[in-house]
mmCIF file of C-alpha atoms in Angstrom:
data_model
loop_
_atom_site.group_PDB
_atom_site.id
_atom_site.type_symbol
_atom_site.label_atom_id
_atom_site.label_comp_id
_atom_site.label_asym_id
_atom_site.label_seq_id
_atom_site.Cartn_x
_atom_site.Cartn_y
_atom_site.Cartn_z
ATOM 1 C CA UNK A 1 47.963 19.953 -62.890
ATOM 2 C CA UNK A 2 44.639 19.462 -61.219
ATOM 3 C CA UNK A 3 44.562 19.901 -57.373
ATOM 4 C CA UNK A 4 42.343 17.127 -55.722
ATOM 5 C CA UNK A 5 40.170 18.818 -52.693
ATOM 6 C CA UNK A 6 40.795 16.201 -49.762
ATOM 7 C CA UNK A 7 36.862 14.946 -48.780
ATOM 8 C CA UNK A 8 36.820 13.689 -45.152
ATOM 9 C CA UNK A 9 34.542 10.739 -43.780
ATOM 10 C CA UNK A 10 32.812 13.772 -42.058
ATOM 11 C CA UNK A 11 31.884 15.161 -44.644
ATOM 12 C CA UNK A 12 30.425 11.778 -46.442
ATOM 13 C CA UNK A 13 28.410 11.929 -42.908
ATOM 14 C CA UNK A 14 27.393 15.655 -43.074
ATOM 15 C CA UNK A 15 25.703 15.045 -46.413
ATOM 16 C CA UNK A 16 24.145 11.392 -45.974
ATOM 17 C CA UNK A 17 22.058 12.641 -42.914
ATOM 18 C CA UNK A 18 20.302 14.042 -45.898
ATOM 19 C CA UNK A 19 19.108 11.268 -47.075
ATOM 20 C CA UNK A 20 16.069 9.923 -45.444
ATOM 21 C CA UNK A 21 14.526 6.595 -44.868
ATOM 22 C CA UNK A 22 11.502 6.231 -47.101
ATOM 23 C CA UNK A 23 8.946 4.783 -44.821
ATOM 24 C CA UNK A 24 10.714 7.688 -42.177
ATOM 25 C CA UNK A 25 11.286 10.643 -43.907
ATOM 26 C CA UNK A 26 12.288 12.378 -40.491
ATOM 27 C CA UNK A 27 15.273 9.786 -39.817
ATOM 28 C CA UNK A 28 18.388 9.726 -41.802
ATOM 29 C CA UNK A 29 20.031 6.386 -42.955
ATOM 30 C CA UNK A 30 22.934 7.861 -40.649
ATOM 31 C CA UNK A 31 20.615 8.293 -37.905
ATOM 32 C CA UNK A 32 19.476 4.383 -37.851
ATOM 33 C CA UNK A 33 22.918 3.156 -37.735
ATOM 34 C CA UNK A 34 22.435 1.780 -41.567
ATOM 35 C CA UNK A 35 25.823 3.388 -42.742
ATOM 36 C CA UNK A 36 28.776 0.650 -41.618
ATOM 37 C CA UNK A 37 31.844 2.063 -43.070
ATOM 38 C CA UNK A 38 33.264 4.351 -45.268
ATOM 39 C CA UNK A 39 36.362 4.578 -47.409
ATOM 40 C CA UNK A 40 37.981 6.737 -49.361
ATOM 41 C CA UNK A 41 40.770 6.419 -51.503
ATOM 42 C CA UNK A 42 43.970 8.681 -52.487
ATOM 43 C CA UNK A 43 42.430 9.558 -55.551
ATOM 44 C CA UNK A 44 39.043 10.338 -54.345
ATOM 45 C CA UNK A 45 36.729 7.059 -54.597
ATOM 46 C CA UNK A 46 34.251 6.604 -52.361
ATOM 47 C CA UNK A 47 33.298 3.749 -50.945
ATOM 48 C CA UNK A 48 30.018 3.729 -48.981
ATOM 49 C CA UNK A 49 28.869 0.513 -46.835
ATOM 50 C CA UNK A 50 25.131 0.195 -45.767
ATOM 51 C CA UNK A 51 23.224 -2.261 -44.203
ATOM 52 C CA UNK A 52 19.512 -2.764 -44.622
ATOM 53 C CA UNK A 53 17.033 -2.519 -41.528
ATOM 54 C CA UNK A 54 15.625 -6.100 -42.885
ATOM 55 C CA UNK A 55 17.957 -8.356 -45.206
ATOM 56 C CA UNK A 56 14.783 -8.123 -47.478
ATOM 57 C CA UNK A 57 13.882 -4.356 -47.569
ATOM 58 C CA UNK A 58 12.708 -3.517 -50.296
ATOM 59 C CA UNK A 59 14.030 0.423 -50.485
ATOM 60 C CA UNK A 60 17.830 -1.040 -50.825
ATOM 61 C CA UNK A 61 18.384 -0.100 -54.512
ATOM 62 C CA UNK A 62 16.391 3.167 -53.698
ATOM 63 C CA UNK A 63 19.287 4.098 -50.337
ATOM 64 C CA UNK A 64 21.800 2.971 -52.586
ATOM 65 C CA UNK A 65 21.393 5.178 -55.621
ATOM 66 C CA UNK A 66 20.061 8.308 -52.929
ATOM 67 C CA UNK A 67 23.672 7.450 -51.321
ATOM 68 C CA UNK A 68 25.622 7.936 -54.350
ATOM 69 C CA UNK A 69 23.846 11.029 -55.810
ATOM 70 C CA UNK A 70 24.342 12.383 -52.694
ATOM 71 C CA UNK A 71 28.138 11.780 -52.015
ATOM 72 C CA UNK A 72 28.576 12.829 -55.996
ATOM 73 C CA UNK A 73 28.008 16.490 -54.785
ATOM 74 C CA UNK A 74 30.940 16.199 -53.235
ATOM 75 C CA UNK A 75 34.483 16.353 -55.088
ATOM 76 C CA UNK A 76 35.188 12.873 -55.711
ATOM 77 C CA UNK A 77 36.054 10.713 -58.643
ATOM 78 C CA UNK A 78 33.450 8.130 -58.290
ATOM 79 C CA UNK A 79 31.065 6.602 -55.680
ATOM 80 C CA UNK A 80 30.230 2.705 -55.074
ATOM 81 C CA UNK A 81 27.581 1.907 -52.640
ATOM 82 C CA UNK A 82 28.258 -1.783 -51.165
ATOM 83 C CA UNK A 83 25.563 -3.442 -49.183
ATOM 84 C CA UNK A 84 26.828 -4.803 -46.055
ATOM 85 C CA UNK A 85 24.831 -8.125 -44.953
ATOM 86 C CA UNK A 86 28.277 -9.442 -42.969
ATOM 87 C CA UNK A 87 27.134 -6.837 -40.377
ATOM 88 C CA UNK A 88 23.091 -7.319 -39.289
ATOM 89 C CA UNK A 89 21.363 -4.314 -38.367
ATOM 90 C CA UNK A 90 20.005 -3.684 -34.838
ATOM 91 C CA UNK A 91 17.686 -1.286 -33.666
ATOM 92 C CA UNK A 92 20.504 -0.614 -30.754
ATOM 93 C CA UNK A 93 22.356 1.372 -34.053
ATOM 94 C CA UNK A 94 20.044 3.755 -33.937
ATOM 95 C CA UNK A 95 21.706 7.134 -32.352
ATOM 96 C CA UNK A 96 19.900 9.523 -29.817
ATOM 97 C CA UNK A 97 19.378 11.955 -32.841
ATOM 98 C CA UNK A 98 17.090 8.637 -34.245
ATOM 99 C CA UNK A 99 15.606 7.854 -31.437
ATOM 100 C CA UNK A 100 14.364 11.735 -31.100
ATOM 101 C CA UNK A 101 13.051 12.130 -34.495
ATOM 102 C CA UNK A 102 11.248 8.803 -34.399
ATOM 103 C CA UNK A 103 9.512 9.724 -31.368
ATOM 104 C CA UNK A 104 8.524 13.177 -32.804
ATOM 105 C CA UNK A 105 7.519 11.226 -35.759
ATOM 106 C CA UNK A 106 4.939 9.631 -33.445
ATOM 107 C CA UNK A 107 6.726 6.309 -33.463
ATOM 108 C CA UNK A 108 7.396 4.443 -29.955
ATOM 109 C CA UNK A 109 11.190 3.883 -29.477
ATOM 110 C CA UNK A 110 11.980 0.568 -29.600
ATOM 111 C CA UNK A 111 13.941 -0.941 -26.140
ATOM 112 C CA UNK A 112 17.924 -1.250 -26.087
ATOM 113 C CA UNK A 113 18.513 -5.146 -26.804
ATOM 114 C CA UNK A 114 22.081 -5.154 -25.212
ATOM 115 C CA UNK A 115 22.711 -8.265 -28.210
ATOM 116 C CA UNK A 116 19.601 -10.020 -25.531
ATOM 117 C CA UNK A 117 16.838 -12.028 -26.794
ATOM 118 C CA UNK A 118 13.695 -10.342 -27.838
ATOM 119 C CA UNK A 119 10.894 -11.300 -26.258
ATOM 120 C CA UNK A 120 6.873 -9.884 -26.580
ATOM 121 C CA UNK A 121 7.374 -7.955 -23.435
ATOM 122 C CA UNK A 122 9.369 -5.685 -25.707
ATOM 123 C CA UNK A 123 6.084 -4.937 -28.193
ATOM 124 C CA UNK A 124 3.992 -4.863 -24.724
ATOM 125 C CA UNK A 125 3.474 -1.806 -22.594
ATOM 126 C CA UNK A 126 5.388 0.562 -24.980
ATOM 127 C CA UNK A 127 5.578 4.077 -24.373
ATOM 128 C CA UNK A 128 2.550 6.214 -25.915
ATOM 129 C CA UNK A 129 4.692 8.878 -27.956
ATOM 130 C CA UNK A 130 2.048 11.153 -27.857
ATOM 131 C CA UNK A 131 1.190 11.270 -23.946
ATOM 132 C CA UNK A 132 4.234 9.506 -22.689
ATOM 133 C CA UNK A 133 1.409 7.062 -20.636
ATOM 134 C CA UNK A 134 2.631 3.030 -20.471
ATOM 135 C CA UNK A 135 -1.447 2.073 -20.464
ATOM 136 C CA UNK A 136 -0.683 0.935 -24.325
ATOM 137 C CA UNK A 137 -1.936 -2.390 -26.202
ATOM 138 C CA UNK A 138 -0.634 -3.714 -28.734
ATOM 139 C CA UNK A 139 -2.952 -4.153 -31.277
ATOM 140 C CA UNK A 140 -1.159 -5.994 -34.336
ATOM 141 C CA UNK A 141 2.195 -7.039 -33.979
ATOM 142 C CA UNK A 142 2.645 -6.748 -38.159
ATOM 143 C CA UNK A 143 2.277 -2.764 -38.751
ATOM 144 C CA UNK A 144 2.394 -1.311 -42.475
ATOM 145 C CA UNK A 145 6.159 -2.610 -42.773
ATOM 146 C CA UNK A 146 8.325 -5.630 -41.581
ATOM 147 C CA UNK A 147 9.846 -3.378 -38.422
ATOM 148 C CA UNK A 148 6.983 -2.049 -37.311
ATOM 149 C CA UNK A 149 3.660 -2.886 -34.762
ATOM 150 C CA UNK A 150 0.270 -1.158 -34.170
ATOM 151 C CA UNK A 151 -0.517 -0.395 -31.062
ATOM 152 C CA UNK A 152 -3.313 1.598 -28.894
ATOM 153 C CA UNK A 153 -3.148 4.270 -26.045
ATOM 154 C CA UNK A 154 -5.895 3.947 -23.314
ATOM 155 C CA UNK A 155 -4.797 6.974 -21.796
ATOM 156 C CA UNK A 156 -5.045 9.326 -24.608
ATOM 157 C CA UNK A 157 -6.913 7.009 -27.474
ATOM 158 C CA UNK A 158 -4.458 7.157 -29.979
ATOM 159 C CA UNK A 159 -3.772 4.517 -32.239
ATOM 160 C CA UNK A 160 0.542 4.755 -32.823
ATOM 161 C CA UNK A 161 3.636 2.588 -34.249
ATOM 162 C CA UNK A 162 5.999 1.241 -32.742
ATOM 163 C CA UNK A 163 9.480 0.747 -34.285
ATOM 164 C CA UNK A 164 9.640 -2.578 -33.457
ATOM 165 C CA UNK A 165 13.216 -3.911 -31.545
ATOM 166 C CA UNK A 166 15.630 -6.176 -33.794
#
């Protein structure tokens, strides 16, 4: 009779901060709080929940399949990757862990909503990640992807993202 090893959420978790965002290869898809539930079965099924950043981003089917390779080293029976649009992402999901490699990725942090209203004061007067000065500008509020804005340092004249709150 075949023994089944028992796999443990924590160890779903331990192997999907390996897989990265694709615009953010420093930043995990457990690190931006895109990973909303996981379930596994008695006769080892996984069942992996995500929800995208944007409901139109267009790396889903990408996370998905890099979510199931990636639990399949484990000993399970079979993986299913559900996207999860009854639960919309915030950039407050992001753990400490995220918010330190996006900053060391040069990206300003975006500000803790608290489930507020977002207003332009959040894109304004961002944080330089580079020199940590608040003389900043935003630039262009549309940056090379849906959750992100240009902006410009006067203090150390560098050009920088910011992740942009949601």
């Amino acid at each position: 009779m075949d023994t089944i090893e028992n796999v443990t959420k924590d160890d779903v978790i331990s192997l999907l901060q390996e897989v990265k965002d694709p615009e953010i290869p420093r930043v995990s898809v457990v690190e931006l709080g895109m990973i909303t539930g996981i379930e596994i079965s008695s006769d080892n099924k996984v069942e992996v929940r995500m929800t995208p950043t944007f409901a139109g981003c267009p790396a889903v089917e990408i996370l998905k399949s890099e979510i199931k390779n990636k639990v399949l080293e484990l000993p399970v029976e079979d993986v299913e990757v559900k996207v999860d649009y009854d639960i919309q992402w915030s950039t407050d999901m992001i753990t400490e862990e995220g918010r330190r490699h996006l900053k060391e990725s040069g990206f300003a942090l975006p500000a803790h909503l608290n489930n507020e209203l977002i207003s332009i004061d959040l894109l304004t007067n961002v944080e330089c990640p580079f020199c940590g000065s608040k003389k900043t500008r935003l630039r262009n509020p549309f940056g090379p992807t849906l959750c992100r804005a240009i902006h410009y340092c006067d203090a150390c004249s560098q050009a920088f993202e910011q992740f942009k709150p949601v």
